[in-house]
Short mmCIF file of C-alpha atoms and ligand atoms in Angstrom, two decimals:
data_model
loop_
_atom_site.label_atom_id
_atom_site.label_comp_id
_atom_site.label_asym_id
_atom_site.label_seq_id
_atom_site.Cartn_x
_atom_site.Cartn_y
_atom_site.Cartn_z
CA SER A 1 0.00 0.00 0.00
CA GLN A 2 3.03 2.23 0.60
CA ASN A 3 3.94 1.63 -3.03
CA ARG A 4 0.44 2.31 -4.23
CA LYS A 5 0.47 5.62 -2.37
CA LYS A 6 3.78 6.57 -4.00
CA LEU A 7 2.42 5.69 -7.41
CA ALA A 8 -0.72 7.75 -6.81
CA LEU A 9 1.47 10.68 -5.79
CA PHE A 10 3.52 10.22 -8.96
CA MET A 11 0.40 10.23 -11.15
CA GLU A 12 -0.49 13.53 -9.53
CA SER A 13 2.92 15.25 -9.44
CA GLY A 14 5.05 13.55 -12.08
CA PHE A 15 7.78 12.85 -9.48
CA PHE A 16 8.70 9.41 -8.11
CA VAL A 17 11.42 9.63 -5.44
CA PHE A 18 13.53 6.54 -4.75
CA GLU A 19 14.37 6.29 -1.06
CA ASP A 20 16.99 3.59 -1.61
CA SER A 21 19.13 5.72 -3.94
CA ASN A 22 19.92 9.35 -4.61
CA ALA A 23 17.49 9.39 -7.52
CA ILE A 24 14.14 10.44 -8.91
CA PHE A 25 12.03 9.42 -11.91
CA ILE A 26 10.03 12.13 -13.60
CA ASP A 27 7.27 12.27 -16.19
CA PRO A 28 7.84 15.64 -17.92
CA VAL A 29 4.28 15.72 -19.22
CA ARG A 30 2.80 15.58 -15.72
CA VAL A 31 5.30 18.12 -14.39
CA LEU A 32 4.75 20.57 -17.27
CA ASN A 33 0.99 20.28 -16.86
CA ARG A 34 1.23 22.18 -13.60
CA SER A 35 1.90 25.30 -15.71
CA TYR A 36 -1.55 25.07 -17.30
CA ASN A 37 -5.18 25.43 -16.24
CA ARG A 38 -7.20 25.11 -19.43
CA PHE A 39 -4.73 23.06 -21.46
CA ARG A 40 -2.58 20.00 -20.99
CA VAL A 41 0.58 18.87 -22.71
CA SER A 42 -0.24 16.15 -25.22
CA PRO A 43 1.66 13.00 -24.22
CA SER A 44 1.66 11.63 -27.77
CA THR A 45 3.39 14.74 -29.12
CA TYR A 46 5.81 14.93 -26.16
CA TYR A 47 6.92 11.31 -26.39
CA THR A 48 7.90 11.04 -30.03
CA ARG A 49 10.76 8.61 -29.40
CA PHE A 50 11.64 5.56 -27.29
CA PHE A 51 8.16 4.07 -27.31
CA GLU A 52 8.21 2.01 -30.50
CA SER A 53 10.10 -1.26 -30.54
CA GLN A 54 13.53 -0.72 -32.06
CA SER A 55 13.68 -0.86 -35.84
CA PRO A 56 16.02 -3.53 -37.29
CA ASN A 57 18.13 -0.71 -38.81
CA LEU A 58 18.91 0.87 -35.48
CA SER A 59 19.93 -2.33 -33.77
CA SER A 60 22.33 -3.21 -36.56
CA THR A 61 24.15 0.13 -36.26
CA SER A 62 24.44 -0.26 -32.52
CA ARG A 63 25.89 -3.74 -33.02
CA LYS A 64 28.44 -2.21 -35.36
CA ARG A 65 29.28 0.45 -32.82
CA LYS A 66 29.79 -2.10 -30.11
CA ARG A 67 32.13 -4.06 -32.30
CA ASN A 68 34.15 -0.93 -32.95
CA ALA A 69 34.24 -0.09 -29.27
CA LYS A 70 35.79 -3.45 -28.55
CA GLU A 71 38.71 -2.93 -30.87
CA PRO A 72 41.65 -2.29 -28.60
CA ARG A 73 43.00 1.26 -28.88
CA ALA A 74 44.91 3.32 -26.38
CA LEU A 75 42.94 6.27 -24.98
CA ASN A 76 44.46 9.70 -25.38
CA GLU A 77 44.84 12.08 -22.43
CA ARG A 78 41.43 13.71 -22.80
CA GLU A 79 39.69 10.38 -23.31
CA ARG A 80 41.31 9.08 -20.14
CA ILE A 81 39.95 11.99 -18.12
CA ALA A 82 36.53 11.49 -19.71
CA ASP A 83 36.70 7.80 -18.86
CA GLN A 84 37.57 8.63 -15.25
CA ARG A 85 34.60 11.02 -15.05
CA HIS A 86 32.34 8.35 -16.50
CA ARG A 87 33.53 5.79 -13.97
CA GLU A 88 32.67 8.16 -11.13
CA ALA A 89 29.17 8.71 -12.52
CA ARG A 90 28.66 5.05 -13.36
CA SER A 91 28.01 3.75 -9.85
CA PHE A 92 25.37 6.41 -9.12
CA LEU A 93 23.73 5.81 -12.47
CA LEU A 94 23.62 2.04 -12.05
CA LYS A 95 22.23 2.30 -8.54
CA ALA A 96 19.50 4.66 -9.74
CA HIS A 97 18.63 2.43 -12.65
CA GLU A 98 18.43 -0.60 -10.35
CA SER A 99 15.92 1.25 -8.18
CA LEU A 100 13.81 1.98 -11.26
CA GLN A 101 13.91 -1.63 -12.38
CA LYS A 102 12.77 -2.81 -8.96
CA SER A 103 9.73 -0.51 -9.08
CA THR A 104 7.40 -2.75 -11.04
CA GLY A 105 4.35 -0.60 -10.43
CA LEU A 106 6.08 2.40 -11.94
CA LEU A 107 7.40 0.39 -14.89
CA ASP A 108 3.86 -0.82 -15.62
CA ALA A 109 2.63 2.76 -15.60
CA LEU A 110 5.36 3.94 -18.02
CA LYS A 111 4.01 1.84 -20.85
CA ASN A 112 0.84 3.92 -20.95
CA PHE A 113 2.48 7.33 -20.70
CA ARG A 114 2.13 8.08 -24.33
CA ASN A 115 -1.61 7.55 -24.49
CA ASN A 116 -3.63 10.73 -24.49
CA LEU A 117 -6.57 10.54 -22.13
CA SER A 118 -9.65 9.61 -24.09
CA CYS A 119 -11.74 12.44 -22.65
CA SER A 120 -9.43 15.09 -24.10
CA THR A 121 -9.75 16.61 -27.53
CA ASP A 122 -6.90 17.70 -29.74
CA CYS A 123 -6.44 21.45 -29.92
CA GLY A 124 -5.67 21.80 -33.56
CA GLY A 125 -6.81 18.43 -34.75
CA LEU A 126 -4.07 18.64 -37.38
CA PRO A 127 -1.14 16.25 -37.56
CA LEU A 128 2.12 17.87 -36.50
CA PRO A 129 3.85 19.19 -39.64
CA GLU A 130 7.34 17.96 -40.36
CA VAL A 131 8.70 21.48 -40.57
CA GLN A 132 7.71 23.90 -37.85
CA GLN A 133 7.98 27.67 -37.85
CA SER A 134 11.67 28.59 -37.76
CA PHE A 135 11.75 31.49 -35.33
CA ALA A 136 15.55 31.62 -35.53
CA GLU A 137 15.34 32.39 -39.25
CA LEU A 138 12.37 34.77 -38.98
CA GLY A 139 14.15 36.80 -36.31
CA GLN A 140 17.05 37.40 -38.70
CA VAL A 141 15.16 38.92 -41.61
CA TRP A 142 14.93 42.71 -42.05
CA GLN A 143 11.18 42.62 -41.45
CA ALA A 144 11.64 41.02 -38.00
CA PRO A 145 10.83 44.25 -36.08
CA LEU A 146 7.52 44.44 -37.97
CA TYR A 147 6.25 41.00 -36.91
CA GLU A 148 3.48 41.23 -34.36
CA ILE A 149 2.00 38.73 -31.95
CA THR A 150 -1.55 39.00 -30.64
CA LEU A 151 -2.07 37.93 -27.06
CA ASN A 152 -5.60 36.90 -26.19
CA VAL A 153 -5.84 37.15 -22.41
CA ARG A 154 -8.72 36.71 -19.99
CA LEU A 155 -8.87 39.28 -17.24
CA SER A 156 -10.74 37.83 -14.30
CA GLY A 157 -13.75 39.78 -13.09
CA GLN A 158 -13.24 42.01 -10.06
CA LYS A 159 -16.27 40.68 -8.19
CA ASN A 160 -17.39 37.08 -7.89
CA ASP A 161 -20.31 37.49 -10.26
CA ASP A 162 -18.24 39.35 -12.87
CA LYS A 163 -17.47 37.43 -16.04
CA ASP A 164 -13.91 37.05 -17.31
CA ARG A 165 -13.14 39.92 -19.67
CA PRO A 166 -11.32 38.93 -22.89
CA GLU A 167 -8.70 41.38 -24.10
CA GLN A 168 -6.39 41.45 -27.11
CA ARG A 169 -2.91 42.89 -27.02
CA VAL A 170 -0.82 43.37 -30.15
CA LEU A 171 2.92 43.44 -29.48
CA PRO A 172 6.18 43.19 -31.42
CA ALA A 173 7.12 39.49 -31.46
CA PHE A 174 10.89 39.89 -31.64
CA ASN A 175 13.30 41.85 -29.42
CA ASN A 176 10.51 42.62 -27.01
CA LEU A 177 9.44 41.34 -23.60
CA VAL A 178 6.05 39.72 -24.18
CA ALA A 179 4.31 39.07 -20.88
CA ASN A 180 1.20 37.26 -19.77
CA GLU A 181 0.81 38.60 -16.26
CA THR A 182 -2.67 37.12 -15.82
CA THR A 183 -3.35 33.99 -13.75
CA ASP A 184 -4.68 32.08 -16.76
CA GLU A 185 -3.14 30.95 -20.05
CA ALA A 186 -3.04 33.40 -22.94
CA GLU A 187 -3.58 32.15 -26.47
CA ALA A 188 -1.26 34.00 -28.82
CA ASP A 189 -1.76 34.35 -32.58
CA PHE A 190 1.39 34.53 -34.63
CA LEU A 191 1.60 33.91 -38.39
CA ASN A 192 -1.43 31.60 -38.63
CA ASN A 193 -0.41 29.57 -35.59
CA VAL A 194 -1.66 29.61 -32.02
CA TYR A 195 0.76 29.47 -29.09
CA ILE A 196 -0.18 28.76 -25.48
CA ILE A 197 1.45 31.20 -23.05
CA PRO A 198 1.42 29.99 -19.40
CA ARG A 199 0.13 32.21 -16.59
CA GLU A 200 2.51 34.78 -15.12
CA SER A 201 5.25 34.10 -17.63
CA CYS A 202 7.02 36.08 -20.31
CA PHE A 203 9.37 35.54 -23.21
CA TYR A 204 11.98 37.60 -24.97
CA MET A 205 12.67 36.23 -28.45
CA SER A 206 15.96 37.48 -29.87
CA ASP A 207 19.41 36.56 -31.06
CA VAL A 208 22.17 36.35 -28.45
CA GLY A 209 23.34 39.73 -29.77
CA GLN A 210 20.36 41.36 -28.00
CA ILE A 211 20.65 39.48 -24.72
CA HIS A 212 21.87 42.61 -22.89
CA ASN A 213 18.24 43.79 -23.02
CA LEU A 214 17.56 41.31 -20.19
CA ILE A 215 19.80 43.22 -17.79
CA PRO A 216 17.40 44.64 -15.20
CA ALA A 217 17.28 48.37 -14.51
CA HIS A 218 17.59 47.57 -10.80
CA PRO A 219 19.45 44.50 -9.42
CA ASN A 220 16.49 43.83 -7.09
CA SER A 221 14.64 42.71 -10.16
CA GLY A 222 17.42 40.36 -11.24
CA PHE A 223 17.18 36.55 -11.17
CA ASN A 224 17.81 34.02 -8.37
CA LEU A 225 17.67 30.96 -10.59
CA ILE A 226 19.23 30.80 -14.05
CA VAL A 227 18.85 27.60 -16.10
CA ILE A 228 20.99 27.50 -19.25
CA ASP A 229 21.00 24.93 -22.05
CA PRO A 230 23.42 26.43 -24.58
CA PRO A 231 23.56 25.50 -28.27
CA TRP A 232 27.00 23.87 -27.83
CA GLU A 233 28.81 23.10 -31.04
CA ASN A 234 28.51 19.46 -31.86
CA ALA A 235 29.83 17.28 -34.63
CA SER A 236 26.57 15.46 -35.23
CA ALA A 237 24.97 16.31 -38.57
CA HIS A 238 21.62 15.39 -37.04
CA GLN A 239 22.06 18.20 -34.55
CA LYS A 240 22.95 20.73 -37.22
CA SER A 241 19.59 20.43 -38.89
CA ARG A 242 17.72 21.08 -35.62
CA TYR A 243 18.99 24.45 -34.43
CA PRO A 244 21.98 26.73 -34.98
CA THR A 245 24.94 26.38 -32.60
CA LEU A 246 27.40 28.94 -31.21
CA PRO A 247 31.16 28.86 -30.55
CA ASN A 248 32.13 28.83 -26.87
CA ARG A 249 33.36 32.44 -26.84
CA TYR A 250 29.72 33.60 -27.10
CA PHE A 251 28.91 31.88 -23.83
CA LEU A 252 31.88 33.51 -22.08
CA SER A 253 30.32 36.91 -22.76
CA LEU A 254 26.78 36.10 -21.59
CA PRO A 255 25.89 38.83 -19.02
CA ILE A 256 25.28 36.36 -16.17
CA LYS A 257 26.77 38.62 -13.47
CA GLN A 258 24.60 41.49 -14.69
CA ILE A 259 21.28 39.65 -14.60
CA ILE A 260 21.51 38.12 -11.12
CA HIS A 261 19.51 39.32 -8.16
CA THR A 262 21.24 41.25 -5.34
CA ASP A 263 20.65 38.16 -3.13
CA GLY A 264 22.70 35.95 -5.45
CA ALA A 265 21.70 33.13 -7.77
CA LEU A 266 21.84 29.42 -8.41
CA VAL A 267 23.06 28.66 -11.92
CA ALA A 268 22.18 25.32 -13.57
CA LEU A 269 24.02 24.54 -16.81
CA TRP A 270 23.31 21.58 -19.11
CA VAL A 271 26.41 20.00 -20.63
CA THR A 272 27.05 17.01 -22.86
CA ASN A 273 29.70 14.40 -22.12
CA ARG A 274 32.45 15.87 -24.30
CA GLU A 275 35.48 16.27 -22.08
CA LYS A 276 36.58 19.38 -23.97
CA LEU A 277 33.31 21.00 -22.95
CA ARG A 278 33.48 19.88 -19.32
CA SER A 279 36.93 21.32 -18.86
CA PHE A 280 35.92 24.53 -20.64
CA VAL A 281 33.05 24.96 -18.16
CA GLU A 282 35.22 24.29 -15.11
CA ARG A 283 38.29 26.25 -16.13
CA GLU A 284 36.90 29.12 -18.17
CA LEU A 285 33.14 29.53 -18.23
CA PHE A 286 32.21 29.35 -14.54
CA PRO A 287 35.17 31.57 -13.53
CA ALA A 288 34.22 34.10 -16.24
CA TRP A 289 30.63 34.20 -14.95
CA GLY A 290 31.75 34.40 -11.32
CA VAL A 291 30.05 31.08 -10.55
CA SER A 292 31.49 28.72 -7.94
CA TYR A 293 30.88 25.05 -8.59
CA ALA A 294 28.41 23.35 -6.22
CA ALA A 295 27.35 19.93 -7.55
CA THR A 296 26.56 17.74 -10.54
CA PHE A 297 23.19 16.15 -11.35
CA TYR A 298 22.80 13.46 -14.01
CA TRP A 299 19.93 12.97 -16.41
CA LEU A 300 19.71 9.26 -17.21
CA LYS A 301 17.61 8.56 -20.29
CA VAL A 302 15.42 5.47 -20.33
CA LYS A 303 12.98 3.92 -22.77
CA ALA A 304 9.32 3.24 -22.07
CA ASN A 305 10.24 -0.33 -21.08
CA GLY A 306 12.60 0.99 -18.41
CA SER A 307 15.85 0.02 -20.15
CA LEU A 308 18.58 2.57 -20.87
CA ILE A 309 18.39 4.24 -24.31
CA SER A 310 21.92 3.01 -25.05
CA ASP A 311 24.64 0.93 -23.45
CA LEU A 312 25.98 2.80 -20.40
CA ASP A 313 29.54 2.19 -21.51
CA LEU A 314 29.17 3.11 -25.17
CA PHE A 315 31.91 5.71 -25.48
CA HIS A 316 30.39 8.27 -27.83
CA HIS A 317 26.77 7.53 -27.05
CA ARG A 318 26.29 7.74 -23.32
CA PRO A 319 22.66 7.47 -22.19
CA TYR A 320 23.08 10.43 -19.85
CA GLU A 321 23.88 14.14 -19.73
CA SER A 322 24.93 16.36 -16.86
CA LEU A 323 23.51 19.42 -15.15
CA ILE A 324 26.27 21.42 -13.48
CA LEU A 325 25.18 23.57 -10.56
CA GLY A 326 26.95 26.58 -9.13
CA TYR A 327 26.32 29.64 -7.01
CA ILE A 328 26.95 33.33 -7.60
CA CYS A 329 27.08 35.37 -4.42
CA GLY A 330 24.88 38.40 -4.15
CA LYS A 331 26.10 41.96 -4.25
CA VAL A 332 25.17 42.57 -0.61
CA ASN A 333 28.28 42.74 1.52
CA ASN A 334 27.28 40.09 3.97
CA SER A 335 29.92 38.00 5.76
CA ASP A 336 27.33 35.25 6.33
CA GLU A 337 26.77 35.03 2.60
CA GLN A 338 28.40 31.64 2.18
CA SER A 339 26.42 30.08 5.00
CA ILE A 340 23.14 31.19 3.44
CA LEU A 341 23.87 29.05 0.39
CA ARG A 342 22.56 25.54 0.99
CA PRO A 343 24.91 22.73 0.03
CA VAL A 344 23.47 21.02 -3.03
CA LYS A 345 22.88 17.27 -3.04
CA ASP A 346 25.70 15.91 -5.23
CA ASN A 347 25.44 13.16 -7.87
CA TYR A 348 21.66 13.24 -7.90
CA VAL A 349 20.21 11.13 -10.72
CA ILE A 350 17.11 12.23 -12.63
CA MET A 351 15.57 9.56 -14.85
CA SER A 352 13.01 10.16 -17.59
CA ILE A 353 11.97 9.09 -21.07
CA PRO A 354 13.33 11.74 -23.47
CA GLY A 355 10.96 13.82 -25.58
CA ASP A 356 11.97 15.55 -28.79
CA TYR A 357 15.62 15.95 -29.83
CA SER A 358 17.61 17.81 -27.13
CA ARG A 359 14.49 18.61 -25.08
CA LYS A 360 15.48 18.57 -21.41
CA PRO A 361 13.24 17.34 -18.59
CA PRO A 362 11.65 20.06 -16.40
CA ILE A 363 13.97 20.06 -13.39
CA ALA A 364 13.06 23.47 -11.95
CA ASP A 365 11.14 22.08 -8.95
CA LEU A 366 14.16 19.97 -7.93
CA LEU A 367 16.31 23.10 -7.70
CA MET A 368 13.98 25.40 -5.76
CA GLU A 369 15.21 24.36 -2.30
CA TYR A 370 18.74 25.54 -3.19
CA VAL A 371 17.82 28.89 -4.69
CA PRO A 372 19.12 31.80 -2.57
CA GLY A 373 17.22 34.98 -1.78
CA VAL A 374 13.68 36.19 -2.25
CA LYS A 375 10.69 33.86 -2.34
CA PRO A 376 9.10 33.20 -4.73
CA ALA A 377 12.36 33.00 -6.65
CA ARG A 378 12.76 35.01 -9.82
CA CYS A 379 13.62 32.47 -12.52
CA ILE A 380 14.91 32.67 -16.07
CA GLU A 381 15.80 30.08 -18.68
CA LEU A 382 18.38 31.01 -21.31
CA PHE A 383 18.23 29.42 -24.79
CA ALA A 384 14.74 28.20 -23.91
CA ARG A 385 12.47 26.43 -26.38
CA GLU A 386 9.47 26.36 -24.06
CA MET A 387 7.87 28.37 -21.28
CA MET A 388 6.86 27.68 -17.69
CA ALA A 389 4.39 29.45 -15.39
CA GLY A 390 6.17 32.14 -13.41
CA TRP A 391 9.32 32.05 -15.55
CA VAL A 392 11.04 34.30 -18.07
CA ALA A 393 12.11 32.43 -21.23
CA TRP A 394 14.79 33.87 -23.47
CA GLY A 395 16.21 32.45 -26.71
CA ASN A 396 15.70 32.68 -30.45
CA GLU A 397 12.76 30.25 -30.32
CA PRO A 398 11.14 30.29 -26.85
CA LEU A 399 7.72 29.59 -28.42
CA HIS A 400 8.87 26.39 -30.15
CA PHE A 401 7.11 23.89 -27.86
CA GLN A 402 4.27 26.33 -27.01
CA ASP A 403 2.65 25.59 -30.39
CA SER A 404 -0.97 24.65 -29.68
CA ARG A 405 -0.43 21.44 -31.57
CA PHE A 406 1.58 20.15 -28.61
CA PHE A 407 -1.44 20.68 -26.33
CA LEU A 408 -4.82 19.19 -25.59
CA LYS A 409 -7.80 21.05 -24.17
CA ARG A 410 -8.72 20.02 -20.64
N1 SAM B 1 16.58 23.53 -23.36
C1 SAM B 1 15.92 23.45 -24.65
C2 SAM B 1 14.89 22.37 -24.60
O1 SAM B 1 14.80 21.65 -23.60
O2 SAM B 1 14.15 22.23 -25.57
C3 SAM B 1 16.91 23.18 -25.75
C4 SAM B 1 17.83 24.33 -26.02
S1 SAM B 1 18.88 24.02 -27.38
C5 SAM B 1 20.14 23.09 -26.69
C6 SAM B 1 19.66 25.56 -27.69
C7 SAM B 1 18.78 26.68 -28.22
O3 SAM B 1 19.62 27.83 -28.47
C8 SAM B 1 18.07 26.39 -29.54
O4 SAM B 1 16.72 26.72 -29.39
C9 SAM B 1 18.73 27.34 -30.53
O5 SAM B 1 17.85 27.77 -31.56
C10 SAM B 1 19.12 28.47 -29.63
N2 SAM B 1 20.15 29.35 -30.24
C11 SAM B 1 21.11 29.00 -31.12
N3 SAM B 1 21.81 30.08 -31.52
C12 SAM B 1 21.26 31.15 -30.90
C13 SAM B 1 21.52 32.55 -30.94
N4 SAM B 1 22.49 33.05 -31.71
N5 SAM B 1 20.77 33.37 -30.19
C14 SAM B 1 19.78 32.87 -29.42
N6 SAM B 1 19.47 31.55 -29.33
C15 SAM B 1 20.21 30.70 -30.07
#
């Protein structure tokens, strides 16, 4: 019955905590749904991968890879460091995965995650087109400043018997802070598409060249939590067709110090397993931002049947990524500053079934207890492709996953 209670809690919250290991399983769809009142994230459009049984093609390439991996070859210096890092992570990852595999109730539930509830209706009713709106390209054309977005908001009536008052707001779509400060979703019209804007959230859609516009006029309106998932350069051709990438020097000049709150901030940075990248973050990026390292979380990717998406020891195809956490002290000259910062749980493992390419699980709730300063925390995501209630989303395509086709009506 203890297990049944945990499962019921999971169905409600999207979080399943494993007491026997430093790990959690999350269902992004359930977690994201907390940002919405009138809509829900469509599970069948979130989970586009890792549900079907593997195609014969895929398994043959992975066999080939394994064969290659077995060929004896001496590791170079960087590969040796990467291997050492992997070995450290390995024990935590295996322990977490064992916990998942022991939770039969949860595993049974996973199989049905992709099914949309029968009572819901599709928003658009249209199949998802292969090619979506490319905001990154639109934002680059000379007409970009002329593009407008229409926010349809509902202002709640002042008195109990007052009806909600609909209101339309027409705003520049690019290089502009577009805010839905109401406590209900806004439906936004932009170039023949509808986008769902969560309550009390805003986005700023621009190239990195305009990011200085996020610097607050007063540091009291800066951010206490900054989640960053940069478009790291990557050799994979698959990646190249998905979104543009940036050389590391662009990340060095992100105005992190300038956008933090006077009380300080927790910074959470997604990184891949490339050793070159890990050492860049430790030696150059965090020091340049004034961030001191606090802990590492791992995101372990599993399939709907609970198995890992790839062999844990496959060198160039690890089934996990890392979230590096660090603190920036506030500007207040407080000698107790360090003691205010809570030590972050290290080597925490987050398991989930991946959604679309490069889409990260919603980990914000897991970070809140470590965020310094004012409550509720002021939160921003950089290089965002989706929005969350209460958050600011910045990037060149923050509306990407807000397309109404990814949603169902409640
Ligand atoms: N965290 C996101 C998610 O879970 O879906 C994925 C972010 S993805 C790794 C990086 C994002 O940075 C992409 O949306 C990409 O278009 C954006 N990006 C690339 N170059 C950019 C630029 N010059 N200015 C602003 N954003 C850029």
